[in-house]
Short mmCIF file of C-alpha atoms in Angstrom, two decimals:
data_model
loop_
_atom_site.label_atom_id
_atom_site.label_comp_id
_atom_site.label_asym_id
_atom_site.label_seq_id
_atom_site.Cartn_x
_atom_site.Cartn_y
_atom_site.Cartn_z
CA MET A 1 40.47 -13.82 9.55
CA THR A 2 40.27 -11.80 12.72
CA ASN A 3 37.27 -11.28 15.03
CA ASP A 4 37.00 -7.79 13.60
CA ASN A 5 35.88 -9.24 10.44
CA ILE A 6 33.08 -11.33 11.96
CA ILE A 7 29.68 -10.20 12.79
CA GLU A 8 28.12 -11.62 15.82
CA CYS A 9 24.66 -11.85 15.86
CA ASP A 10 21.53 -13.84 17.19
CA VAL A 11 19.76 -14.63 13.86
CA VAL A 12 20.71 -14.48 10.19
CA ILE A 13 17.42 -14.51 7.81
CA ILE A 14 18.29 -15.84 4.44
CA GLY A 15 15.70 -13.71 2.00
CA ALA A 16 14.43 -10.22 2.42
CA GLY A 17 10.93 -10.73 0.84
CA PRO A 18 7.56 -10.41 2.87
CA CYS A 19 8.09 -13.56 5.21
CA GLY A 20 11.72 -12.68 5.90
CA LEU A 21 10.81 -9.05 6.55
CA PHE A 22 7.72 -10.16 8.92
CA ALA A 23 10.25 -12.28 10.84
CA VAL A 24 11.96 -9.38 11.72
CA PHE A 25 9.03 -8.09 13.34
CA GLU A 26 8.24 -11.28 15.40
CA LEU A 27 11.59 -11.59 16.54
CA GLY A 28 12.08 -8.08 17.52
CA LEU A 29 9.17 -8.32 19.61
CA LEU A 30 11.16 -10.92 21.51
CA ASP A 31 14.19 -8.63 21.79
CA ILE A 32 15.99 -10.63 19.13
CA ARG A 33 17.60 -8.40 16.41
CA ALA A 34 18.16 -9.86 12.98
CA HIS A 35 20.54 -9.56 10.12
CA LEU A 36 18.99 -10.28 6.55
CA VAL A 37 20.93 -11.41 3.41
CA ASP A 38 19.42 -11.30 -0.04
CA ILE A 39 20.79 -12.01 -3.39
CA LEU A 40 18.69 -9.04 -4.98
CA PRO A 41 19.75 -5.39 -4.83
CA LYS A 42 16.79 -4.30 -3.01
CA VAL A 43 14.34 -5.73 -0.27
CA GLY A 44 11.04 -7.29 -1.18
CA GLY A 45 11.83 -10.77 -2.86
CA GLN A 46 9.33 -11.62 -5.70
CA CYS A 47 6.98 -8.99 -4.59
CA ALA A 48 9.16 -6.00 -5.40
CA GLU A 49 11.36 -7.63 -8.18
CA LEU A 50 8.76 -9.39 -10.21
CA TYR A 51 5.31 -7.76 -9.72
CA PRO A 52 5.78 -4.61 -7.70
CA GLU A 53 2.72 -2.92 -9.31
CA LYS A 54 0.39 -6.24 -9.27
CA PRO A 55 -2.55 -6.00 -7.01
CA ILE A 56 -2.45 -8.71 -4.22
CA TYR A 57 -6.11 -9.58 -2.66
CA ASP A 58 -5.36 -12.07 0.04
CA ILE A 59 -3.36 -10.13 2.50
CA PRO A 60 -5.52 -9.83 5.81
CA GLY A 61 -6.78 -6.46 6.37
CA PHE A 62 -5.83 -5.15 2.93
CA PRO A 63 -8.71 -5.39 0.65
CA VAL A 64 -6.11 -4.66 -2.32
CA VAL A 65 -2.50 -3.89 -2.08
CA THR A 66 0.43 -3.98 -4.68
CA GLY A 67 3.36 -6.07 -4.23
CA GLN A 68 5.44 -2.90 -3.73
CA GLY A 69 2.87 -1.48 -1.38
CA LEU A 70 3.04 -4.46 1.03
CA VAL A 71 6.83 -4.44 1.03
CA ASP A 72 6.69 -0.85 2.12
CA ASN A 73 4.31 -1.39 4.74
CA LEU A 74 6.49 -4.32 5.98
CA VAL A 75 9.53 -2.21 6.00
CA GLU A 76 7.77 0.56 7.88
CA GLN A 77 6.45 -1.82 10.45
CA ILE A 78 9.83 -3.16 11.28
CA LYS A 79 11.73 0.17 11.73
CA PRO A 80 11.64 0.04 15.41
CA PHE A 81 13.82 -3.11 15.52
CA GLY A 82 16.63 -1.70 13.17
CA PRO A 83 17.41 -4.77 11.24
CA THR A 84 20.47 -4.59 9.03
CA PHE A 85 20.51 -5.62 5.50
CA HIS A 86 23.29 -7.35 3.36
CA LEU A 87 22.01 -7.06 -0.10
CA ASN A 88 23.25 -8.17 -3.36
CA GLN A 89 24.92 -11.10 -1.42
CA MET A 90 24.41 -14.92 -1.69
CA ILE A 91 25.17 -17.18 1.30
CA GLU A 92 27.77 -19.14 0.14
CA ALA A 93 28.80 -21.26 3.11
CA LEU A 94 26.99 -22.48 6.36
CA GLU A 95 29.25 -24.35 8.86
CA PRO A 96 27.61 -25.70 12.38
CA THR A 97 29.95 -24.90 15.13
CA GLY A 98 27.76 -25.49 18.00
CA THR A 99 25.58 -28.36 19.50
CA PRO A 100 22.05 -29.45 18.83
CA ASP A 101 20.98 -28.11 22.13
CA ALA A 102 23.03 -24.81 21.80
CA PRO A 103 23.49 -24.47 17.96
CA ARG A 104 25.80 -21.89 16.49
CA PHE A 105 26.87 -21.40 12.63
CA ARG A 106 29.34 -19.68 10.90
CA VAL A 107 27.73 -18.14 7.66
CA THR A 108 29.77 -16.68 4.95
CA THR A 109 28.42 -14.83 1.81
CA ASP A 110 30.08 -14.57 -1.51
CA ALA A 111 30.87 -10.73 -0.52
CA GLY A 112 33.15 -11.94 2.17
CA THR A 113 30.72 -11.35 5.03
CA VAL A 114 30.99 -13.61 7.92
CA PHE A 115 28.48 -14.13 10.71
CA GLU A 116 28.57 -16.00 13.87
CA THR A 117 24.97 -16.65 14.77
CA LYS A 118 22.87 -18.85 17.03
CA CYS A 119 20.07 -19.54 14.31
CA VAL A 120 19.44 -19.32 10.76
CA VAL A 121 15.88 -18.59 9.25
CA VAL A 122 15.67 -19.57 5.47
CA ALA A 123 12.73 -17.27 3.95
CA ALA A 124 14.46 -17.71 0.48
CA GLY A 125 11.21 -18.17 -1.39
CA GLY A 126 12.07 -20.98 -4.14
CA GLY A 127 15.77 -20.01 -3.66
CA SER A 128 17.30 -17.79 -6.15
CA PHE A 129 15.10 -17.53 -9.31
CA GLN A 130 15.31 -16.62 -13.09
CA PRO A 131 12.68 -16.46 -15.77
CA LYS A 132 12.51 -19.35 -18.31
CA LYS A 133 13.57 -18.09 -21.62
CA PRO A 134 11.78 -18.97 -24.99
CA PRO A 135 14.01 -20.75 -27.28
CA ILE A 136 13.86 -18.02 -29.88
CA PRO A 137 17.18 -17.24 -31.69
CA GLY A 138 18.64 -13.89 -31.02
CA ILE A 139 16.35 -13.12 -28.17
CA GLU A 140 19.16 -11.53 -26.01
CA ALA A 141 19.65 -8.72 -28.55
CA TYR A 142 16.05 -7.43 -27.77
CA GLU A 143 16.26 -7.94 -23.94
CA ASN A 144 15.51 -4.75 -21.92
CA THR A 145 14.70 -2.67 -24.64
CA SER A 146 11.82 -4.84 -26.28
CA VAL A 147 11.63 -8.00 -24.49
CA PHE A 148 11.01 -8.04 -20.88
CA TYR A 149 10.47 -10.96 -18.32
CA ALA A 150 8.88 -8.99 -15.65
CA VAL A 151 6.69 -5.91 -15.32
CA ARG A 152 8.35 -3.56 -12.87
CA LYS A 153 6.64 -0.24 -13.95
CA MET A 154 3.25 -0.56 -15.76
CA GLU A 155 3.60 3.02 -17.13
CA ALA A 156 6.62 1.93 -19.35
CA PHE A 157 4.29 0.01 -21.51
CA ARG A 158 1.68 2.70 -22.06
CA GLY A 159 0.76 3.16 -25.58
CA ARG A 160 2.78 -0.06 -26.60
CA ASP A 161 1.84 -2.72 -29.19
CA ILE A 162 2.42 -5.70 -26.81
CA LEU A 163 2.74 -9.41 -27.47
CA ILE A 164 2.32 -11.49 -24.30
CA VAL A 165 3.08 -15.22 -24.44
CA GLY A 166 1.83 -17.72 -21.90
CA GLY A 167 -1.21 -19.60 -20.45
CA GLY A 168 -0.55 -19.01 -16.86
CA ASP A 169 -1.60 -16.61 -14.09
CA SER A 170 1.33 -14.19 -14.78
CA ALA A 171 0.50 -14.12 -18.67
CA LEU A 172 -3.25 -13.64 -18.03
CA ASP A 173 -2.69 -11.03 -15.18
CA TRP A 174 -0.65 -8.93 -16.86
CA THR A 175 -2.82 -9.21 -20.25
CA LEU A 176 -5.67 -7.92 -18.07
CA ASN A 177 -3.72 -5.12 -16.34
CA LEU A 178 -1.72 -3.79 -19.36
CA GLN A 179 -4.57 -3.99 -21.69
CA PRO A 180 -6.38 -0.55 -20.47
CA ILE A 181 -3.05 1.38 -21.21
CA ALA A 182 -1.45 -0.21 -24.03
CA ASN A 183 -2.23 0.54 -27.69
CA ARG A 184 -2.95 -3.12 -28.24
CA VAL A 185 -2.49 -6.29 -26.52
CA THR A 186 -2.35 -9.97 -28.03
CA LEU A 187 -2.10 -12.82 -26.06
CA MET A 188 -0.65 -16.04 -27.59
CA HIS A 189 -0.75 -19.59 -26.11
CA ARG A 190 -0.15 -22.93 -27.69
CA ARG A 191 -3.62 -24.09 -27.59
CA ASP A 192 -6.88 -22.70 -26.24
CA GLU A 193 -6.60 -24.08 -22.75
CA PHE A 194 -5.06 -22.02 -19.88
CA ARG A 195 -3.66 -22.83 -16.43
CA ALA A 196 -4.79 -19.32 -15.21
CA ALA A 197 -7.44 -18.54 -12.50
CA PRO A 198 -10.95 -19.23 -14.29
CA HIS A 199 -12.18 -15.83 -13.69
CA SER A 200 -9.11 -14.22 -15.37
CA VAL A 201 -9.73 -16.37 -18.32
CA GLU A 202 -13.19 -15.34 -18.74
CA GLN A 203 -12.30 -11.59 -18.50
CA MET A 204 -9.76 -12.15 -21.24
CA ARG A 205 -12.14 -13.94 -23.43
CA ALA A 206 -14.87 -10.97 -22.93
CA LEU A 207 -12.25 -8.62 -23.84
CA VAL A 208 -11.31 -10.60 -27.09
CA ALA A 209 -15.14 -10.97 -27.95
CA SER A 210 -15.73 -7.05 -27.60
CA GLY A 211 -12.73 -6.42 -30.00
CA ALA A 212 -10.56 -4.84 -27.07
CA MET A 213 -7.55 -7.28 -27.71
CA ASP A 214 -6.57 -10.26 -29.85
CA LEU A 215 -6.00 -14.01 -28.92
CA ARG A 216 -3.76 -16.00 -31.10
CA PHE A 217 -2.53 -19.65 -30.89
CA GLY A 218 0.91 -20.76 -31.64
CA GLN A 219 4.51 -20.35 -30.88
CA VAL A 220 6.94 -17.48 -31.65
CA THR A 221 9.84 -18.83 -33.69
CA GLY A 222 11.71 -15.56 -34.44
CA LEU A 223 12.01 -11.84 -34.06
CA GLU A 224 12.24 -8.95 -36.44
CA GLY A 225 13.53 -5.72 -35.73
CA ALA A 226 16.30 -2.95 -35.98
CA GLU A 227 19.38 -2.44 -34.30
CA ILE A 228 19.64 0.50 -31.73
CA GLU A 229 23.29 1.90 -31.71
CA GLY A 230 24.52 1.15 -28.32
CA GLU A 231 21.22 -0.23 -26.81
CA GLY A 232 20.48 -3.52 -28.50
CA SER A 233 17.60 -3.87 -30.94
CA ALA A 234 13.93 -2.63 -31.17
CA LEU A 235 11.37 -5.04 -32.08
CA SER A 236 8.88 -4.70 -34.95
CA ALA A 237 7.26 -7.96 -35.30
CA ALA A 238 7.25 -11.65 -34.05
CA ILE A 239 7.36 -14.54 -36.36
CA CYS A 240 4.96 -17.35 -35.20
CA ARG A 241 3.92 -20.87 -36.15
CA ASP A 242 0.66 -22.40 -35.51
CA ALA A 243 -0.10 -26.26 -34.68
CA ALA A 244 -0.55 -26.97 -38.32
CA GLY A 245 2.86 -25.71 -39.05
CA GLU A 246 1.56 -22.43 -40.82
CA THR A 247 3.74 -19.12 -40.37
CA PHE A 248 2.34 -15.91 -39.60
CA SER A 249 3.59 -12.55 -38.14
CA ILE A 250 2.46 -10.42 -35.48
CA PRO A 251 3.34 -6.62 -35.43
CA CYS A 252 4.45 -5.78 -32.01
CA ASN A 253 7.18 -3.49 -30.39
CA THR A 254 7.06 -5.19 -27.01
CA LEU A 255 7.44 -8.92 -26.16
CA LEU A 256 6.39 -10.22 -22.68
CA PRO A 257 6.95 -14.02 -22.41
CA PHE A 258 5.79 -15.56 -19.17
CA PHE A 259 7.14 -19.20 -19.10
CA GLY A 260 7.46 -19.18 -15.64
CA LEU A 261 10.61 -19.17 -13.35
CA THR A 262 13.59 -21.56 -12.90
CA MET A 263 14.10 -21.95 -9.15
CA LYS A 264 17.60 -22.88 -7.89
CA LEU A 265 18.51 -23.54 -4.28
CA GLY A 266 21.78 -22.91 -4.87
CA PRO A 267 24.58 -23.61 -1.89
CA ILE A 268 21.40 -24.26 0.35
CA ALA A 269 21.44 -27.72 -1.20
CA ASN A 270 24.82 -28.51 0.51
CA TRP A 271 23.68 -27.62 4.19
CA GLY A 272 22.85 -30.96 5.35
CA LEU A 273 19.12 -30.18 5.36
CA ASN A 274 16.62 -32.96 4.21
CA LEU A 275 15.15 -31.75 1.04
CA ASN A 276 12.11 -32.58 -0.94
CA GLU A 277 12.00 -31.65 -4.41
CA ASN A 278 13.95 -28.58 -3.85
CA LEU A 279 11.87 -27.57 -0.93
CA ILE A 280 12.83 -27.87 2.98
CA PRO A 281 10.68 -30.03 5.08
CA ALA A 282 9.75 -28.28 8.32
CA ASP A 283 7.64 -29.49 11.16
CA THR A 284 4.52 -27.50 11.99
CA GLU A 285 5.27 -26.56 15.48
CA LYS A 286 8.13 -24.32 15.05
CA PHE A 287 9.00 -24.60 11.26
CA GLU A 288 12.37 -26.04 12.35
CA THR A 289 14.34 -28.04 9.66
CA ASN A 290 16.24 -31.41 10.69
CA VAL A 291 19.20 -29.19 11.73
CA PRO A 292 18.39 -27.66 15.10
CA GLY A 293 18.78 -24.03 14.86
CA ILE A 294 17.84 -23.79 11.12
CA PHE A 295 14.30 -22.70 10.43
CA ALA A 296 12.54 -22.61 7.15
CA ILE A 297 9.54 -20.31 6.36
CA GLY A 298 7.42 -19.25 3.28
CA ASP A 299 7.60 -20.91 0.00
CA ILE A 300 11.07 -22.67 0.47
CA ASN A 301 9.61 -24.99 3.03
CA THR A 302 7.16 -27.85 2.77
CA TYR A 303 4.99 -29.76 5.10
CA PRO A 304 1.54 -31.63 4.90
CA GLY A 305 -1.17 -29.33 3.96
CA LYS A 306 1.32 -26.40 3.04
CA LEU A 307 -0.35 -23.54 1.10
CA LYS A 308 2.06 -21.25 -0.84
CA LEU A 309 0.57 -17.99 0.55
CA ILE A 310 2.14 -15.06 1.91
CA LEU A 311 -0.20 -15.05 5.01
CA SER A 312 0.95 -18.66 5.53
CA GLY A 313 4.54 -17.53 5.77
CA PHE A 314 3.58 -14.81 8.29
CA HIS A 315 2.21 -17.48 10.59
CA GLU A 316 5.16 -19.71 10.28
CA ALA A 317 7.55 -16.62 11.09
CA ALA A 318 5.46 -16.08 14.28
CA LEU A 319 5.97 -19.81 15.48
CA ALA A 320 9.58 -19.87 14.38
CA ALA A 321 10.55 -16.91 16.50
CA GLN A 322 9.09 -18.67 19.60
CA LYS A 323 11.77 -21.47 19.47
CA VAL A 324 14.45 -19.14 18.31
CA HIS A 325 13.89 -17.33 21.60
CA ARG A 326 14.70 -20.53 23.39
CA TYR A 327 18.09 -20.80 21.69
CA VAL A 328 18.89 -17.21 22.01
CA TYR A 329 17.86 -16.93 25.64
CA PRO A 330 17.90 -20.55 27.06
CA ASP A 331 17.71 -19.26 30.73
CA LYS A 332 14.71 -16.68 29.99
CA ARG A 333 11.06 -17.68 30.42
CA LEU A 334 9.14 -16.50 27.33
CA THR A 335 5.76 -15.02 28.21
CA PHE A 336 3.22 -14.58 25.57
CA GLN A 337 1.91 -11.02 25.22
CA TYR A 338 -0.50 -9.37 23.13
CA THR A 339 0.46 -5.97 21.41
CA THR A 340 -2.59 -4.74 22.16
CA SER A 341 -2.43 -4.80 25.73
CA SER A 342 1.21 -5.13 26.48
CA THR A 343 3.11 -1.89 27.56
CA SER A 344 6.27 -3.60 27.12
CA LEU A 345 5.71 -4.51 23.67
CA GLN A 346 4.27 -1.12 22.83
CA LYS A 347 7.29 0.38 24.21
CA LYS A 348 9.59 -1.57 21.77
CA LEU A 349 7.39 -0.50 18.86
CA GLY A 350 7.49 3.25 20.09
CA VAL A 351 3.79 3.63 20.36
CA ALA A 352 3.61 3.79 24.40
#
């Protein structure tokens, strides 16, 4: 491989979700430009892929913002720093080529992109993720026509007869969000106990009591429908079984099973990082891993007191950037500045 095929850069960020995007901002303030690699075809991570229209209430300064809205604002915020995105790619190999004091890495993607970089910031959420599918025979024939594992556009479900299966936050959240626009929503769970936020459960029970939706207990064991030529199958009913073994049918043309996600670290597991239950331990001073020059921020990391909140990942990105600066500019003194008062930072942001 010639040098023409290699991208020389200061930092490679793995994951273009909210934390990876904000890391671009924090690094950019320190004159460090980043390349981002993401397995998804667009930026935004789980916010954009799994719940783009879901409201988020705990982002500072935003009483409410959708997942996609947050991503759009972050993308706008980092425009002055011109990040380069490498989408639809997964990091396949990471080879240390430097020393602990002056780290360097050769990073290769499954698309053949090769980086020579001083630092790597892992902001990969839970790694590559895929929905857990229910064990229903023949469900594949209905996927993407009648069976969906994520809600990307709520409007696509207007006027539908929807069966939502699950007892966690995703199932309850989408029950409450889709009920006003669906023709009818039925929520099914194995038992009358839910893992979701108590307030969401209370809202759901109030809708059931008023007759605005249905709540059933049991499991889906089969699907009924008709084949659509060239498009899969259209659902007409779900065959279910309750705890007593009785079989019953729920008419519906849309099934939304929310059984959680299967998280896979993929090749990250082979990079020599200390792992703890598929998470990457990091220190709380700079969020560096046991390998100097590799940092972990967001849901992928773990440390005492860790909270899996987007705002926590933003904090982690800011502190990681400070240590990245030491590796990228070892002879340059870092002076802390505020964007509100620093004309040099404001020039970088294009507002001065």
